[in-house]
């Protein structure tokens, strides 16, 4: 089983739609969770951290369900500029240090 | 803002050549990482370093080595490049005890 699993998509949605991505992680001891965004042929950039109580940043809402070991990202009122690949990221528990494990990403395409 | 730079955006090398990929960060970060990113496989950690002259193997170190002579610089070395090392290489850095990583723009390496 992969440490972090995501549906690769693509999710094709019209502008203005609400879209949600889920991600599951395998290690119940993981403590830190993030969503990164990666534009085509660019480097990943942090979109938002994910906190236990859930958190919101403008049109983006992140949720964490520790019991089921999944993380979600909700994007409301999608914009064309939201088109990107969204990477679910979890801290590595084994081996020490503050390493991260990246999911393979979910591709979002927002269309007119 | 943190800036992570990589020596080349695109690189073409021949099988058997020795290849150096350079990464420099300007935020005095202790932690530096090298990843490769391949379609369907996501980002995979090759090597990382927590301090000058310190290095640790990641998940896929075979065929690679690293060097960290100065805090701001972390080099990835392919001793004898092979075609299966054709990939996007991403360097990242982070502050101590912090999981958030900042990425460089990446080097797309093609080995012929």
Short mmCIF file of C-alpha atoms in Angstrom, two decimals:
data_model
loop_
_atom_site.label_atom_id
_atom_site.label_comp_id
_atom_site.label_asym_id
_atom_site.label_seq_id
_atom_site.Cartn_x
_atom_site.Cartn_y
_atom_site.Cartn_z
CA UNK A 1 0.00 0.00 0.00
CA UNK A 2 1.33 3.47 -0.88
CA UNK A 3 2.07 5.80 2.01
CA UNK A 4 -0.09 8.50 0.45
CA UNK A 5 -2.76 7.76 -2.15
CA UNK A 6 -4.69 10.14 -4.35
CA UNK A 7 -7.04 9.82 -7.29
CA UNK A 8 -4.96 11.09 -10.23
CA UNK A 9 -7.97 12.56 -12.03
CA UNK A 10 -8.20 14.60 -14.14
CA UNK A 11 -11.14 16.38 -12.63
CA UNK A 12 -12.67 18.54 -15.36
CA UNK A 13 -15.03 21.12 -13.88
CA UNK A 14 -16.71 24.27 -15.17
CA UNK A 15 -15.70 27.64 -13.83
CA UNK A 16 -17.60 28.41 -10.64
CA UNK A 17 -18.03 24.79 -9.62
CA UNK A 18 -17.14 23.30 -6.28
CA UNK A 19 -14.70 20.41 -6.38
CA UNK A 20 -13.30 18.16 -3.68
CA UNK A 21 -10.25 15.94 -3.56
CA UNK A 22 -9.52 13.22 -1.07
CA UNK A 23 -6.28 11.63 -0.05
CA UNK A 24 -5.56 8.69 2.25
CA UNK A 25 -2.39 8.02 4.22
CA UNK A 26 -1.18 4.75 5.66
CA UNK A 27 0.74 5.69 8.80
CA UNK A 28 -1.52 6.51 11.72
CA UNK A 29 1.41 8.16 13.52
CA UNK A 30 1.66 10.95 10.93
CA UNK A 31 1.29 14.38 12.50
CA UNK A 32 1.69 16.98 9.80
CA UNK A 33 -0.37 17.33 6.65
CA UNK A 34 -0.27 19.69 3.72
CA UNK A 35 -1.67 20.41 0.31
CA UNK A 36 0.82 21.60 -2.29
CA UNK A 37 -0.07 22.94 -5.69
CA UNK A 38 2.02 22.24 -8.77
CA UNK A 39 1.46 24.03 -12.05
CA UNK A 40 2.48 22.37 -15.28
CA UNK A 41 6.28 22.23 -15.58
CA UNK A 42 6.72 24.21 -12.37
CA UNK A 43 7.83 23.36 -8.86
CA UNK A 44 5.40 22.42 -6.07
CA UNK A 45 4.34 25.26 -3.79
CA UNK A 46 2.60 25.07 -0.46
CA UNK A 47 -1.10 25.75 -0.79
CA UNK A 48 -2.08 25.21 2.83
CA UNK A 49 -1.39 23.19 5.93
CA UNK A 50 -4.13 20.92 7.21
CA UNK A 51 -5.09 21.18 10.87
CA UNK A 52 -7.06 18.73 12.98
CA UNK A 53 -9.99 21.09 13.38
CA UNK A 54 -10.13 21.87 9.68
CA UNK A 55 -9.08 25.18 8.20
CA UNK A 56 -10.10 27.57 5.51
CA UNK A 57 -8.18 29.97 3.33
CA UNK A 58 -10.48 31.95 1.08
CA UNK A 59 -12.10 29.53 -1.36
CA UNK A 60 -10.07 26.59 -0.09
CA UNK A 61 -11.04 24.37 2.83
CA UNK A 62 -8.92 21.53 4.17
CA UNK A 63 -10.17 18.79 6.46
CA UNK A 64 -8.42 16.00 8.33
CA UNK A 65 -10.06 12.79 9.49
CA UNK A 66 -7.57 10.97 11.70
CA UNK A 67 -9.84 8.02 12.42
CA UNK A 68 -10.18 7.20 8.73
CA UNK A 69 -6.74 8.55 7.84
CA UNK A 70 -7.83 10.81 5.07
CA UNK A 71 -7.39 14.43 4.15
CA UNK A 72 -9.62 16.46 1.90
CA UNK A 73 -9.39 19.70 -0.04
CA UNK A 74 -12.49 21.59 -1.12
CA UNK A 75 -12.30 24.36 -3.69
CA UNK A 76 -15.33 26.59 -4.03
CA UNK A 77 -16.13 28.87 -6.97
CA UNK A 78 -13.38 27.36 -9.13
CA UNK A 79 -11.34 29.72 -11.28
CA UNK A 80 -9.48 28.97 -14.49
CA UNK A 81 -6.31 29.77 -12.56
CA UNK A 82 -7.01 26.89 -10.16
CA UNK A 83 -6.09 24.45 -12.93
CA UNK A 84 -3.09 22.59 -11.57
CA UNK A 85 -2.06 19.36 -9.89
CA UNK A 86 -2.76 19.18 -6.16
CA UNK A 87 -0.35 17.12 -4.09
CA UNK A 88 -1.31 15.62 -0.76
CA UNK A 89 1.70 15.64 1.57
CA UNK A 90 2.28 13.92 4.89
CA UNK A 91 5.29 13.90 7.17
CA UNK A 92 7.38 10.75 7.17
CA UNK A 93 7.27 9.06 10.53
CA UNK A 94 10.07 6.54 10.11
CA UNK A 95 13.75 7.30 9.67
CA UNK A 96 13.80 10.45 11.74
CA UNK A 97 13.84 14.07 10.74
CA UNK A 98 11.28 16.24 9.04
CA UNK A 99 10.97 14.48 5.74
CA UNK A 100 7.79 14.51 3.69
CA UNK A 101 5.95 11.92 1.63
CA UNK A 102 4.17 13.23 -1.44
CA UNK A 103 1.14 11.76 -3.13
CA UNK A 104 1.24 11.48 -6.89
CA UNK A 105 -1.21 14.33 -7.23
CA UNK A 106 -4.73 15.00 -8.47
CA UNK A 107 -5.04 16.98 -11.67
CA UNK A 108 -7.70 19.68 -11.85
CA UNK A 109 -8.80 21.34 -15.07
CA UNK A 110 -11.21 24.23 -14.76
CA UNK A 111 -12.96 25.03 -18.02
CA UNK A 112 -15.05 27.93 -19.34
CA UNK B 1 10.72 35.09 0.50
CA UNK B 2 12.81 31.95 0.31
CA UNK B 3 14.62 31.52 -2.92
CA UNK B 4 15.90 28.14 -4.05
CA UNK B 5 17.77 28.11 -7.33
CA UNK B 6 19.01 25.26 -9.46
CA UNK B 7 21.88 25.52 -11.87
CA UNK B 8 20.04 24.44 -15.02
CA UNK B 9 16.43 24.21 -16.13
CA UNK B 10 17.20 21.73 -18.90
CA UNK B 11 20.15 19.41 -19.29
CA UNK B 12 20.98 16.77 -21.89
CA UNK B 13 23.74 14.27 -21.16
CA UNK B 14 24.99 11.04 -22.62
CA UNK B 15 24.99 7.63 -20.97
CA UNK B 16 28.05 7.19 -18.78
CA UNK B 17 28.71 10.90 -18.25
CA UNK B 18 29.18 12.31 -14.77
CA UNK B 19 26.47 14.86 -14.04
CA UNK B 20 26.39 17.57 -11.39
CA UNK B 21 23.15 19.26 -10.38
CA UNK B 22 23.58 22.28 -8.15
CA UNK B 23 21.10 23.78 -5.72
CA UNK B 24 21.48 26.98 -3.72
CA UNK B 25 19.13 28.45 -1.12
CA UNK B 26 19.34 31.91 0.39
CA UNK B 27 17.42 31.51 3.65
CA UNK B 28 20.07 29.88 5.80
CA UNK B 29 18.05 26.65 5.96
CA UNK B 30 19.71 23.68 7.62
CA UNK B 31 17.69 21.06 5.73
CA UNK B 32 18.07 20.41 2.04
CA UNK B 33 16.55 17.68 -0.12
CA UNK B 34 16.86 16.21 -3.58
CA UNK B 35 13.85 14.58 -5.25
CA UNK B 36 13.09 13.20 -8.65
CA UNK B 37 9.61 13.41 -10.12
CA UNK B 38 8.30 10.97 -12.69
CA UNK B 39 4.80 10.60 -14.14
CA UNK B 40 2.67 8.29 -12.03
CA UNK B 41 5.33 8.00 -9.35
CA UNK B 42 5.25 11.45 -7.83
CA UNK B 43 8.16 12.96 -5.94
CA UNK B 44 10.63 10.47 -4.56
CA UNK B 45 13.35 11.43 -2.10
CA UNK B 46 16.89 10.68 -3.27
CA UNK B 47 19.07 12.20 -0.55
CA UNK B 48 18.78 14.83 2.14
CA UNK B 49 21.06 16.76 4.44
CA UNK B 50 20.54 18.32 7.84
CA UNK B 51 23.81 20.15 8.06
CA UNK B 52 27.04 20.90 6.30
CA UNK B 53 28.94 17.75 5.37
CA UNK B 54 26.03 15.66 6.56
CA UNK B 55 23.98 13.48 4.22
CA UNK B 56 21.44 10.71 4.52
CA UNK B 57 19.94 8.38 1.97
CA UNK B 58 16.36 8.81 0.97
CA UNK B 59 14.12 6.24 -0.67
CA UNK B 60 15.98 5.86 -3.98
CA UNK B 61 19.69 6.72 -3.51
CA UNK B 62 21.09 4.12 -5.91
CA UNK B 63 23.12 5.67 -8.69
CA UNK B 64 23.36 9.04 -6.94
CA UNK B 65 25.60 10.78 -4.46
CA UNK B 66 25.49 14.22 -2.87
CA UNK B 67 27.79 16.86 -1.51
CA UNK B 68 27.17 19.61 1.01
CA UNK B 69 30.32 21.61 1.60
CA UNK B 70 28.50 24.86 2.39
CA UNK B 71 25.23 25.41 4.16
CA UNK B 72 23.55 27.11 1.23
CA UNK B 73 24.61 24.63 -1.44
CA UNK B 74 23.57 21.01 -1.98
CA UNK B 75 24.82 19.15 -5.02
CA UNK B 76 23.45 15.98 -6.57
CA UNK B 77 25.89 13.84 -8.51
CA UNK B 78 25.15 11.14 -11.02
CA UNK B 79 28.42 9.23 -11.18
CA UNK B 80 27.60 7.52 -14.47
CA UNK B 81 24.36 8.69 -15.98
CA UNK B 82 21.95 6.10 -17.32
CA UNK B 83 18.80 6.48 -19.41
CA UNK B 84 16.60 5.51 -16.47
CA UNK B 85 17.81 8.63 -14.70
CA UNK B 86 16.00 10.80 -17.22
CA UNK B 87 13.65 12.74 -14.99
CA UNK B 88 12.73 16.05 -13.39
CA UNK B 89 15.02 16.76 -10.43
CA UNK B 90 13.76 19.05 -7.70
CA UNK B 91 15.75 20.53 -4.85
CA UNK B 92 14.07 21.77 -1.67
CA UNK B 93 15.03 23.34 1.62
CA UNK B 94 13.41 23.83 5.00
CA UNK B 95 14.15 25.36 8.37
CA UNK B 96 14.99 23.05 11.28
CA UNK B 97 12.03 21.36 13.01
CA UNK B 98 9.74 22.68 10.28
CA UNK B 99 8.09 20.46 7.69
CA UNK B 100 7.31 23.07 5.08
CA UNK B 101 9.71 22.76 2.18
CA UNK B 102 10.50 25.34 -0.47
CA UNK B 103 11.34 24.04 -3.89
CA UNK B 104 13.62 25.17 -6.66
CA UNK B 105 12.31 25.40 -10.24
CA UNK B 106 13.61 21.95 -11.14
CA UNK B 107 16.08 20.57 -13.66
CA UNK B 108 14.71 18.44 -16.46
CA UNK B 109 17.51 15.98 -17.21
CA UNK B 110 17.53 13.86 -20.33
CA UNK B 111 20.10 11.08 -20.61
CA UNK B 112 20.60 9.82 -24.15
#
